[in-house]
PDB file of C-alpha atoms in Angstrom:
ATOM      1  CA  UNK A   1     -98.457 -23.189  29.277  1.00 58.00           C
ATOM      2  CA  UNK A   2     -98.934 -25.752  26.564  1.00 57.00           C
ATOM      3  CA  UNK A   3     -96.339 -28.251  25.287  1.00 57.00           C
ATOM      4  CA  UNK A   4     -96.539 -26.359  21.778  1.00 59.00           C
ATOM      5  CA  UNK A   5     -95.589 -22.966  23.663  1.00 58.00           C
ATOM      6  CA  UNK A   6     -92.742 -24.867  25.608  1.00 57.00           C
ATOM      7  CA  UNK A   7     -91.005 -26.373  22.704  1.00 59.00           C
ATOM      8  CA  UNK A   8     -91.295 -22.901  20.787  1.00 61.00           C
ATOM      9  CA  UNK A   9     -89.518 -21.352  23.694  1.00 55.00           C
ATOM     10  CA  UNK A  10     -86.866 -23.889  23.731  1.00 64.00           C
ATOM     11  CA  UNK A  11     -86.351 -23.459  20.258  1.00 63.00           C
ATOM     12  CA  UNK A  12     -85.971 -19.593  20.231  1.00 63.00           C
ATOM     13  CA  UNK A  13     -83.401 -20.104  23.110  1.00 65.00           C
ATOM     14  CA  UNK A  14     -81.315 -22.629  21.016  1.00 61.00           C
ATOM     15  CA  UNK A  15     -81.158 -20.206  18.019  1.00 62.00           C
ATOM     16  CA  UNK A  16     -80.121 -17.310  20.358  1.00 59.00           C
ATOM     17  CA  UNK A  17     -77.521 -19.326  21.915  1.00 62.00           C
ATOM     18  CA  UNK A  18     -75.998 -20.580  18.390  1.00 53.00           C
ATOM     19  CA  UNK A  19     -76.334 -16.972  17.008  1.00 57.00           C
ATOM     20  CA  UNK A  20     -73.948 -15.736  20.182  1.00 57.00           C
ATOM     21  CA  UNK A  21     -71.385 -18.336  19.368  1.00 53.00           C
ATOM     22  CA  UNK A  22     -71.245 -17.626  15.766  1.00 49.00           C
ATOM     23  CA  UNK A  23     -71.121 -14.152  16.429  1.00 50.00           C
ATOM     24  CA  UNK A  24     -68.483 -14.489  19.119  1.00 52.00           C
ATOM     25  CA  UNK A  25     -66.164 -16.621  16.740  1.00 48.00           C
ATOM     26  CA  UNK A  26     -66.358 -14.121  14.008  1.00 47.00           C
ATOM     27  CA  UNK A  27     -65.355 -11.559  16.410  1.00 47.00           C
ATOM     28  CA  UNK A  28     -62.562 -13.678  17.564  1.00 43.00           C
ATOM     29  CA  UNK A  29     -61.284 -14.392  14.226  1.00 42.00           C
ATOM     30  CA  UNK A  30     -61.227 -10.688  13.034  1.00 33.00           C
ATOM     31  CA  UNK A  31     -59.376  -9.843  16.311  1.00 36.00           C
ATOM     32  CA  UNK A  32     -56.746 -12.446  15.700  1.00 31.00           C
ATOM     33  CA  UNK A  33     -56.398 -11.306  11.999  1.00 31.00           C
ATOM     34  CA  UNK A  34     -55.518  -7.560  13.255  1.00 28.00           C
ATOM     35  CA  UNK A  35     -53.405  -8.902  15.975  1.00 29.00           C
ATOM     36  CA  UNK A  36     -50.986 -11.472  13.790  1.00 29.00           C
ATOM     37  CA  UNK A  37     -52.071 -10.988  10.230  1.00 30.00           C
ATOM     38  CA  UNK A  38     -50.838  -7.180   9.875  1.00 31.00           C
ATOM     39  CA  UNK A  39     -47.438  -6.475  10.932  1.00 32.00           C
ATOM     40  CA  UNK A  40     -47.361  -2.598   9.735  1.00 33.00           C
ATOM     41  CA  UNK A  41     -45.175  -1.360  12.098  1.00 37.00           C
ATOM     42  CA  UNK A  42     -41.073  -0.807  11.790  1.00 40.00           C
ATOM     43  CA  UNK A  43     -40.404  -3.777  13.886  1.00 43.00           C
ATOM     44  CA  UNK A  44     -41.945  -5.992  11.308  1.00 53.00           C
ATOM     45  CA  UNK A  45     -39.508  -5.221   8.768  1.00 60.00           C
ATOM     46  CA  UNK A  46     -36.783  -7.889   9.863  1.00 82.00           C
ATOM     47  CA  UNK A  47     -34.032  -5.616   8.957  1.00 90.00           C
ATOM     48  CA  UNK A  48     -30.495  -6.698   9.754  1.00 93.00           C
ATOM     49  CA  UNK A  49     -27.006  -5.725   9.064  1.00 95.00           C
ATOM     50  CA  UNK A  50     -23.399  -6.603   9.757  1.00 96.00           C
ATOM     51  CA  UNK A  51     -19.910  -5.528   8.184  1.00 97.00           C
ATOM     52  CA  UNK A  52     -16.943  -7.673   8.172  1.00 97.00           C
ATOM     53  CA  UNK A  53     -13.660  -6.416   7.720  1.00 97.00           C
ATOM     54  CA  UNK A  54     -10.738  -8.203   5.388  1.00 96.00           C
ATOM     55  CA  UNK A  55      -7.286  -6.931   5.603  1.00 94.00           C
ATOM     56  CA  UNK A  56      -5.682  -7.520   2.123  1.00 91.00           C
ATOM     57  CA  UNK A  57      -2.125  -6.687   3.712  1.00 88.00           C
ATOM     58  CA  UNK A  58       0.624  -4.737   2.402  1.00 88.00           C
ATOM     59  CA  UNK A  59       2.839  -4.899  -0.569  1.00 84.00           C
ATOM     60  CA  UNK A  60       6.325  -3.791   0.391  1.00 81.00           C
ATOM     61  CA  UNK A  61       8.349  -1.239  -1.577  1.00 71.00           C
ATOM     62  CA  UNK A  62      10.918  -3.178  -3.905  1.00 67.00           C
ATOM     63  CA  UNK A  63      14.435  -2.184  -2.673  1.00 57.00           C
ATOM     64  CA  UNK A  64      16.660  -1.486  -5.994  1.00 56.00           C
ATOM     65  CA  UNK A  65      20.067  -3.365  -6.136  1.00 49.00           C
ATOM     66  CA  UNK A  66      22.694  -1.319  -4.345  1.00 48.00           C
ATOM     67  CA  UNK A  67      20.238   1.003  -2.611  1.00 45.00           C
ATOM     68  CA  UNK A  68      20.468   1.725   1.220  1.00 45.00           C
ATOM     69  CA  UNK A  69      16.548   1.713   1.423  1.00 42.00           C
ATOM     70  CA  UNK A  70      14.007   4.510   0.922  1.00 42.00           C
ATOM     71  CA  UNK A  71      14.786   6.597   4.132  1.00 44.00           C
ATOM     72  CA  UNK A  72      15.668   9.835   2.425  1.00 42.00           C
ATOM     73  CA  UNK A  73      14.083  13.043   3.476  1.00 40.00           C
ATOM     74  CA  UNK A  74      11.438  14.650   1.176  1.00 42.00           C
ATOM     75  CA  UNK A  75      13.531  16.612  -1.270  1.00 39.00           C
ATOM     76  CA  UNK A  76      10.758  18.199  -2.917  1.00 43.00           C
ATOM     77  CA  UNK A  77       9.252  19.623   0.174  1.00 41.00           C
ATOM     78  CA  UNK A  78       5.461  18.612  -0.951  1.00 45.00           C
ATOM     79  CA  UNK A  79       3.078  19.379   1.457  1.00 45.00           C
ATOM     80  CA  UNK A  80       0.738  16.302   2.651  1.00 45.00           C
ATOM     81  CA  UNK A  81      -2.487  15.745   1.193  1.00 43.00           C
ATOM     82  CA  UNK A  82      -5.198  18.002   2.204  1.00 44.00           C
ATOM     83  CA  UNK A  83      -8.133  15.274   1.816  1.00 41.00           C
ATOM     84  CA  UNK A  84      -9.703  16.636  -1.310  1.00 41.00           C
ATOM     85  CA  UNK A  85     -10.700  14.181  -3.870  1.00 38.00           C
ATOM     86  CA  UNK A  86      -8.071  13.632  -6.628  1.00 38.00           C
ATOM     87  CA  UNK A  87      -8.908  11.848  -9.715  1.00 35.00           C
ATOM     88  CA  UNK A  88      -6.130   9.322 -10.878  1.00 34.00           C
ATOM     89  CA  UNK A  89      -3.590  10.393  -7.918  1.00 33.00           C
ATOM     90  CA  UNK A  90      -1.522   7.927  -6.356  1.00 33.00           C
ATOM     91  CA  UNK A  91      -3.841   5.137  -7.613  1.00 31.00           C
ATOM     92  CA  UNK A  92      -2.852   1.662  -6.317  1.00 31.00           C
ATOM     93  CA  UNK A  93      -3.469  -1.767  -7.908  1.00 33.00           C
ATOM     94  CA  UNK A  94      -4.541  -4.325  -5.566  1.00 32.00           C
ATOM     95  CA  UNK A  95      -2.455  -6.967  -3.964  1.00 34.00           C
ATOM     96  CA  UNK A  96      -2.805 -10.607  -4.085  1.00 37.00           C
ATOM     97  CA  UNK A  97      -4.117 -10.972  -0.565  1.00 36.00           C
ATOM     98  CA  UNK A  98      -0.598 -10.772   0.837  1.00 36.00           C
ATOM     99  CA  UNK A  99      -0.372 -10.893   4.462  1.00 34.00           C
ATOM    100  CA  UNK A 100       0.553  -8.021   6.401  1.00 36.00           C
ATOM    101  CA  UNK A 101       4.201  -8.045   7.822  1.00 35.00           C
ATOM    102  CA  UNK A 102       2.914  -6.384  11.139  1.00 39.00           C
ATOM    103  CA  UNK A 103       0.672  -9.254  12.235  1.00 36.00           C
ATOM    104  CA  UNK A 104      -2.653  -7.320  11.603  1.00 39.00           C
ATOM    105  CA  UNK A 105      -5.964  -9.537  11.932  1.00 37.00           C
ATOM    106  CA  UNK A 106      -8.127  -9.994   9.177  1.00 38.00           C
ATOM    107  CA  UNK A 107     -11.430 -11.578   8.159  1.00 42.00           C
ATOM    108  CA  UNK A 108     -12.962  -9.756  11.232  1.00 42.00           C
ATOM    109  CA  UNK A 109     -16.861  -8.793  11.431  1.00 44.00           C
ATOM    110  CA  UNK A 110     -18.958  -6.496  13.684  1.00 47.00           C
ATOM    111  CA  UNK A 111     -22.631  -7.191  13.878  1.00 43.00           C
ATOM    112  CA  UNK A 112     -25.312  -4.684  14.842  1.00 42.00           C
ATOM    113  CA  UNK A 113     -24.572  -4.162  18.439  1.00 38.00           C
ATOM    114  CA  UNK A 114     -28.318  -3.952  19.845  1.00 39.00           C
ATOM    115  CA  UNK A 115     -27.812  -6.810  22.323  1.00 34.00           C
ATOM    116  CA  UNK A 116     -28.341  -9.450  19.558  1.00 36.00           C
ATOM    117  CA  UNK A 117     -25.181 -10.572  18.179  1.00 33.00           C
ATOM    118  CA  UNK A 118     -21.213  -9.676  17.968  1.00 35.00           C
ATOM    119  CA  UNK A 119     -18.516 -11.391  16.281  1.00 36.00           C
ATOM    120  CA  UNK A 120     -15.333  -9.236  16.441  1.00 37.00           C
ATOM    121  CA  UNK A 121     -11.873  -9.278  17.460  1.00 36.00           C
ATOM    122  CA  UNK A 122      -9.558  -6.140  18.001  1.00 38.00           C
ATOM    123  CA  UNK A 123     -11.025  -2.957  19.409  1.00 42.00           C
ATOM    124  CA  UNK A 124     -13.366  -1.970  16.598  1.00 45.00           C
ATOM    125  CA  UNK A 125     -16.978  -1.155  16.374  1.00 47.00           C
ATOM    126  CA  UNK A 126     -17.251   0.612  20.141  1.00 35.00           C
ATOM    127  CA  UNK A 127     -19.001   3.593  18.638  1.00 39.00           C
ATOM    128  CA  UNK A 128     -21.713   2.111  17.066  1.00 38.00           C
ATOM    129  CA  UNK A 129     -25.417   3.078  17.925  1.00 43.00           C
ATOM    130  CA  UNK A 130     -28.807   1.660  17.131  1.00 46.00           C
ATOM    131  CA  UNK A 131     -31.852   4.050  17.106  1.00 47.00           C
ATOM    132  CA  UNK A 132     -34.094   2.004  19.119  1.00 44.00           C
ATOM    133  CA  UNK A 133     -37.266   4.186  18.562  1.00 44.00           C
ATOM    134  CA  UNK A 134     -36.589   3.967  14.870  1.00 52.00           C
ATOM    135  CA  UNK A 135     -36.229   0.109  14.442  1.00 56.00           C
ATOM    136  CA  UNK A 136     -36.136   0.407  10.628  1.00 85.00           C
ATOM    137  CA  UNK A 137     -32.714   2.026  11.077  1.00 91.00           C
ATOM    138  CA  UNK A 138     -29.465   0.075  11.511  1.00 94.00           C
ATOM    139  CA  UNK A 139     -25.685   1.383  11.953  1.00 96.00           C
ATOM    140  CA  UNK A 140     -22.848  -0.715  12.254  1.00 97.00           C
ATOM    141  CA  UNK A 141     -19.157  -0.009  12.357  1.00 97.00           C
ATOM    142  CA  UNK A 142     -16.404  -2.032  10.990  1.00 97.00           C
ATOM    143  CA  UNK A 143     -13.639  -3.483  12.793  1.00 97.00           C
ATOM    144  CA  UNK A 144     -10.364  -1.187  12.103  1.00 97.00           C
ATOM    145  CA  UNK A 145      -7.697  -1.853   9.585  1.00 97.00           C
ATOM    146  CA  UNK A 146      -4.370  -0.861  11.085  1.00 96.00           C
ATOM    147  CA  UNK A 147      -1.304   0.196   9.386  1.00 96.00           C
ATOM    148  CA  UNK A 148       2.062   0.972  10.401  1.00 93.00           C
ATOM    149  CA  UNK A 149       5.974   0.961  10.280  1.00 90.00           C
ATOM    150  CA  UNK A 150       5.437   1.912   6.407  1.00 92.00           C
ATOM    151  CA  UNK A 151       8.286   2.628   4.168  1.00 91.00           C
ATOM    152  CA  UNK A 152       7.615   5.150   1.188  1.00 92.00           C
ATOM    153  CA  UNK A 153       6.322   3.431  -1.575  1.00 95.00           C
ATOM    154  CA  UNK A 154       4.413   0.754   0.572  1.00 96.00           C
ATOM    155  CA  UNK A 155       0.837  -0.061  -0.756  1.00 96.00           C
ATOM    156  CA  UNK A 156      -1.946  -2.293   0.518  1.00 96.00           C
ATOM    157  CA  UNK A 157      -5.839  -2.990  -0.050  1.00 96.00           C
ATOM    158  CA  UNK A 158      -8.534  -4.099   2.331  1.00 97.00           C
ATOM    159  CA  UNK A 159     -12.178  -4.495   2.036  1.00 97.00           C
ATOM    160  CA  UNK A 160     -15.312  -4.127   3.920  1.00 98.00           C
ATOM    161  CA  UNK A 161     -18.265  -6.722   3.309  1.00 98.00           C
ATOM    162  CA  UNK A 162     -21.595  -5.418   3.928  1.00 98.00           C
ATOM    163  CA  UNK A 163     -24.283  -8.087   4.341  1.00 97.00           C
ATOM    164  CA  UNK A 164     -28.229  -6.713   4.244  1.00 97.00           C
ATOM    165  CA  UNK A 165     -30.861  -8.997   5.707  1.00 95.00           C
ATOM    166  CA  UNK A 166     -34.497  -9.306   5.975  1.00 93.00           C
ATOM    167  CA  UNK A 167     -35.516  -5.808   3.888  1.00 90.00           C
ATOM    168  CA  UNK A 168     -34.785  -3.658   1.085  1.00 94.00           C
ATOM    169  CA  UNK A 169     -32.897  -0.630   2.559  1.00 96.00           C
ATOM    170  CA  UNK A 170     -30.887   2.458   1.357  1.00 96.00           C
ATOM    171  CA  UNK A 171     -26.939   2.153   2.264  1.00 98.00           C
ATOM    172  CA  UNK A 172     -25.062   5.146   3.188  1.00 98.00           C
ATOM    173  CA  UNK A 173     -21.304   5.096   4.589  1.00 98.00           C
ATOM    174  CA  UNK A 174     -19.344   7.246   6.952  1.00 99.00           C
ATOM    175  CA  UNK A 175     -15.483   7.159   7.088  1.00 98.00           C
ATOM    176  CA  UNK A 176     -13.700   6.405  10.590  1.00 98.00           C
ATOM    177  CA  UNK A 177      -9.997   7.198  11.384  1.00 98.00           C
ATOM    178  CA  UNK A 178      -8.370   6.447  14.972  1.00 96.00           C
ATOM    179  CA  UNK A 179      -5.238   5.740  16.653  1.00 93.00           C
ATOM    180  CA  UNK A 180      -2.827   8.223  14.786  1.00 92.00           C
ATOM    181  CA  UNK A 181      -0.224   7.278  16.940  1.00 88.00           C
ATOM    182  CA  UNK A 182       3.507   8.635  16.963  1.00 78.00           C
ATOM    183  CA  UNK A 183       4.792   5.683  18.900  1.00 64.00           C
ATOM    184  CA  UNK A 184       7.970   7.434  19.990  1.00 65.00           C
ATOM    185  CA  UNK A 185      10.070   9.440  17.700  1.00 57.00           C
ATOM    186  CA  UNK A 186      13.328   8.135  15.971  1.00 58.00           C
ATOM    187  CA  UNK A 187      16.349  10.192  15.241  1.00 58.00           C
ATOM    188  CA  UNK A 188      15.388  10.131  11.765  1.00 56.00           C
ATOM    189  CA  UNK A 189      12.130  11.567  12.675  1.00 52.00           C
ATOM    190  CA  UNK A 190      13.577  14.291  14.672  1.00 53.00           C
ATOM    191  CA  UNK A 191      16.101  15.050  11.938  1.00 52.00           C
ATOM    192  CA  UNK A 192      13.462  15.695   9.452  1.00 54.00           C
ATOM    193  CA  UNK A 193      11.333  18.052  11.790  1.00 52.00           C
ATOM    194  CA  UNK A 194       9.012  15.836  13.362  1.00 52.00           C
ATOM    195  CA  UNK A 195       7.960  17.567  16.816  1.00 52.00           C
ATOM    196  CA  UNK A 196       4.740  15.884  17.833  1.00 58.00           C
ATOM    197  CA  UNK A 197       5.066  14.181  20.938  1.00 55.00           C
ATOM    198  CA  UNK A 198       1.656  11.383  20.678  1.00 55.00           C
ATOM    199  CA  UNK A 199      -0.051  12.211  17.479  1.00 79.00           C
ATOM    200  CA  UNK A 200       1.750  10.842  14.145  1.00 86.00           C
ATOM    201  CA  UNK A 201       1.812  12.250  10.837  1.00 89.00           C
ATOM    202  CA  UNK A 202       1.138   9.218   8.773  1.00 94.00           C
ATOM    203  CA  UNK A 203      -2.469   9.939   8.244  1.00 95.00           C
ATOM    204  CA  UNK A 204      -1.616  13.166   6.546  1.00 95.00           C
ATOM    205  CA  UNK A 205       0.201  11.719   4.079  1.00 96.00           C
ATOM    206  CA  UNK A 206      -1.329   8.210   3.354  1.00 97.00           C
ATOM    207  CA  UNK A 207      -3.216   8.174   0.020  1.00 98.00           C
ATOM    208  CA  UNK A 208      -6.514   6.089   0.575  1.00 98.00           C
ATOM    209  CA  UNK A 209      -9.167   5.515  -2.324  1.00 98.00           C
ATOM    210  CA  UNK A 210     -12.602   3.833  -1.035  1.00 98.00           C
ATOM    211  CA  UNK A 211     -14.949   2.493  -3.783  1.00 97.00           C
ATOM    212  CA  UNK A 212     -18.185   0.700  -4.220  1.00 97.00           C
ATOM    213  CA  UNK A 213     -17.094  -2.939  -5.324  1.00 96.00           C
ATOM    214  CA  UNK A 214     -20.220  -3.429  -7.693  1.00 93.00           C
ATOM    215  CA  UNK A 215     -18.762  -6.850  -9.074  1.00 89.00           C
ATOM    216  CA  UNK A 216     -17.374  -7.940  -5.726  1.00 87.00           C
ATOM    217  CA  UNK A 217     -13.934  -8.947  -7.237  1.00 85.00           C
ATOM    218  CA  UNK A 218     -11.865  -6.962  -5.059  1.00 85.00           C
ATOM    219  CA  UNK A 219     -10.366  -4.995  -8.138  1.00 88.00           C
ATOM    220  CA  UNK A 220     -11.299  -1.793  -8.932  1.00 91.00           C
ATOM    221  CA  UNK A 221     -12.791  -1.145 -12.446  1.00 91.00           C
ATOM    222  CA  UNK A 222     -13.796   2.118 -14.322  1.00 91.00           C
ATOM    223  CA  UNK A 223     -17.530   1.236 -13.657  1.00 92.00           C
ATOM    224  CA  UNK A 224     -17.053   0.916  -9.965  1.00 95.00           C
ATOM    225  CA  UNK A 225     -18.240   4.348  -8.253  1.00 96.00           C
ATOM    226  CA  UNK A 226     -15.177   6.086  -5.945  1.00 97.00           C
ATOM    227  CA  UNK A 227     -16.846   7.078  -2.613  1.00 98.00           C
ATOM    228  CA  UNK A 228     -13.740   8.477  -1.373  1.00 98.00           C
ATOM    229  CA  UNK A 229     -10.145   9.441  -2.564  1.00 98.00           C
ATOM    230  CA  UNK A 230      -7.789  11.519  -0.854  1.00 98.00           C
ATOM    231  CA  UNK A 231      -5.649  11.473   2.367  1.00 98.00           C
ATOM    232  CA  UNK A 232      -6.314   9.153   5.267  1.00 98.00           C
ATOM    233  CA  UNK A 233      -7.171  12.024   7.589  1.00 97.00           C
ATOM    234  CA  UNK A 234      -9.919  13.054   5.128  1.00 98.00           C
ATOM    235  CA  UNK A 235     -11.568   9.842   5.324  1.00 98.00           C
ATOM    236  CA  UNK A 236     -12.981  11.099   8.736  1.00 97.00           C
ATOM    237  CA  UNK A 237     -14.893  13.834   6.899  1.00 98.00           C
ATOM    238  CA  UNK A 238     -17.034  11.266   4.899  1.00 98.00           C
ATOM    239  CA  UNK A 239     -20.403  11.713   6.220  1.00 98.00           C
ATOM    240  CA  UNK A 240     -23.419   9.792   4.693  1.00 97.00           C
ATOM    241  CA  UNK A 241     -21.972   8.986   1.489  1.00 98.00           C
ATOM    242  CA  UNK A 242     -24.978   7.333  -0.144  1.00 98.00           C
ATOM    243  CA  UNK A 243     -24.308   3.789  -2.250  1.00 97.00           C
ATOM    244  CA  UNK A 244     -25.963   2.787  -5.290  1.00 95.00           C
ATOM    245  CA  UNK A 245     -26.926   6.450  -6.061  1.00 95.00           C
ATOM    246  CA  UNK A 246     -29.153   6.325  -2.873  1.00 95.00           C
ATOM    247  CA  UNK A 247     -31.797   3.795  -4.332  1.00 95.00           C
ATOM    248  CA  UNK A 248     -33.038   0.680  -2.471  1.00 96.00           C
ATOM    249  CA  UNK A 249     -30.913  -2.618  -2.792  1.00 95.00           C
ATOM    250  CA  UNK A 250     -32.166  -5.782  -1.939  1.00 94.00           C
ATOM    251  CA  UNK A 251     -30.764  -8.008   0.984  1.00 96.00           C
ATOM    252  CA  UNK A 252     -27.611  -9.623  -0.157  1.00 96.00           C
ATOM    253  CA  UNK A 253     -24.044  -8.947   0.018  1.00 96.00           C
ATOM    254  CA  UNK A 254     -22.585  -5.506  -0.785  1.00 96.00           C
ATOM    255  CA  UNK A 255     -18.667  -4.636  -1.129  1.00 97.00           C
ATOM    256  CA  UNK A 256     -16.222  -2.046  -0.259  1.00 98.00           C
ATOM    257  CA  UNK A 257     -12.882  -1.774  -1.362  1.00 98.00           C
ATOM    258  CA  UNK A 258      -9.919  -0.034  -0.401  1.00 98.00           C
ATOM    259  CA  UNK A 259      -6.698   0.509  -1.824  1.00 97.00           C
ATOM    260  CA  UNK A 260      -3.952   2.706   0.262  1.00 98.00           C
ATOM    261  CA  UNK A 261      -0.448   3.826  -0.618  1.00 97.00           C
ATOM    262  CA  UNK A 262       2.535   5.915   0.768  1.00 96.00           C
ATOM    263  CA  UNK A 263       3.952   8.173  -1.714  1.00 96.00           C
ATOM    264  CA  UNK A 264       8.024   7.576  -2.313  1.00 94.00           C
ATOM    265  CA  UNK A 265       8.515  11.116  -1.716  1.00 93.00           C
ATOM    266  CA  UNK A 266       7.438  10.957   1.919  1.00 92.00           C
ATOM    267  CA  UNK A 267      10.369  11.536   4.356  1.00 84.00           C
ATOM    268  CA  UNK A 268      11.296  10.159   7.516  1.00 83.00           C
ATOM    269  CA  UNK A 269       8.636  11.952   9.257  1.00 84.00           C
ATOM    270  CA  UNK A 270       6.261   9.156   9.323  1.00 87.00           C
ATOM    271  CA  UNK A 271       8.732   6.360  10.016  1.00 83.00           C
ATOM    272  CA  UNK A 272       7.381   5.053  13.350  1.00 87.00           C
ATOM    273  CA  UNK A 273       3.454   6.253  13.060  1.00 91.00           C
ATOM    274  CA  UNK A 274       0.710   4.217  12.825  1.00 93.00           C
ATOM    275  CA  UNK A 275      -2.940   4.732  12.130  1.00 96.00           C
ATOM    276  CA  UNK A 276      -6.508   2.817  11.918  1.00 97.00           C
ATOM    277  CA  UNK A 277      -9.347   3.406   9.647  1.00 98.00           C
ATOM    278  CA  UNK A 278     -12.634   1.571   9.038  1.00 98.00           C
ATOM    279  CA  UNK A 279     -16.288   2.596   7.984  1.00 98.00           C
ATOM    280  CA  UNK A 280     -19.808   2.977   9.791  1.00 98.00           C
ATOM    281  CA  UNK A 281     -22.590   1.933   7.527  1.00 98.00           C
ATOM    282  CA  UNK A 282     -26.300   2.828   7.970  1.00 98.00           C
ATOM    283  CA  UNK A 283     -29.148   0.962   6.208  1.00 97.00           C
ATOM    284  CA  UNK A 284     -32.462   2.495   6.332  1.00 95.00           C
ATOM    285  CA  UNK A 285     -35.502   0.335   5.283  1.00 94.00           C
ATOM    286  CA  UNK A 286     -37.472   1.750   2.471  1.00 91.00           C
ATOM    287  CA  UNK A 287     -40.702   3.056   3.082  1.00 81.00           C
ATOM    288  CA  UNK A 288     -42.694   1.431   0.354  1.00 67.00           C
ATOM    289  CA  UNK A 289     -40.998  -1.683   1.573  1.00 54.00           C
ATOM    290  CA  UNK A 290     -42.805  -0.942   5.341  1.00 48.00           C
ATOM    291  CA  UNK A 291     -46.328  -0.405   3.241  1.00 43.00           C
ATOM    292  CA  UNK A 292     -46.277  -3.353   1.565  1.00 46.00           C
ATOM    293  CA  UNK A 293     -45.778  -5.350   4.733  1.00 44.00           C
TER     294      UNK A 293
END
């Protein structure tokens, strides 16, 4: 073989080696782009949610001068509310953040309990579940608000601060009622016909209004959509109520306001009773958000 032939073979081998390196680099680059540059599955949404409970406390019933309290029985024999929405019934203006006289906790929060973070106090939020097969969905239960030892005419406020992060989502709300305790029966309760040993009646008489506080000011206006209005017992039937008309909302803070009131016509039957209430909020990432990612 001549020197020219050897030189030609060497050049061909060199060119083939360079070509293989170039093709390998292009293939590796394409593979890396598919692996790291196109997170189109649900886990790429970054959706996160938590709900903070703020107990505004109770506004006690003013005691008229010379009166001996508001312990009288229900003279008109009204039945307790049945939980149906009633426009304008027992509307209570928010208090100025008075603390509860029975020592209830406030400023509590409950995070999405999928193993990442939980900041809470009290017993609330234990029923929250996360759909691990569908990571674009989050469900978070609030810490409960507890009310008890109320007098007819007492009222109060609370709020649930929903913090959405990472993705646009639709928000829905479920109502939660728990710990409807009798707390023993006083003589006045027995005289007023209370014959239950463990379950109280407060939830049947307490009136509750839950609304979407769109301005975030803690005061209900005519523009704020009412999510539920009725007896506290009926709040437990609230299931999947859509906020913002079911539209996708962006990451940020969304507030739910609560006003509650015990009508002054209620007798001694609820004298020692107590109850707790809260919400479960669900956030589902919007499909177009998943497609854009």
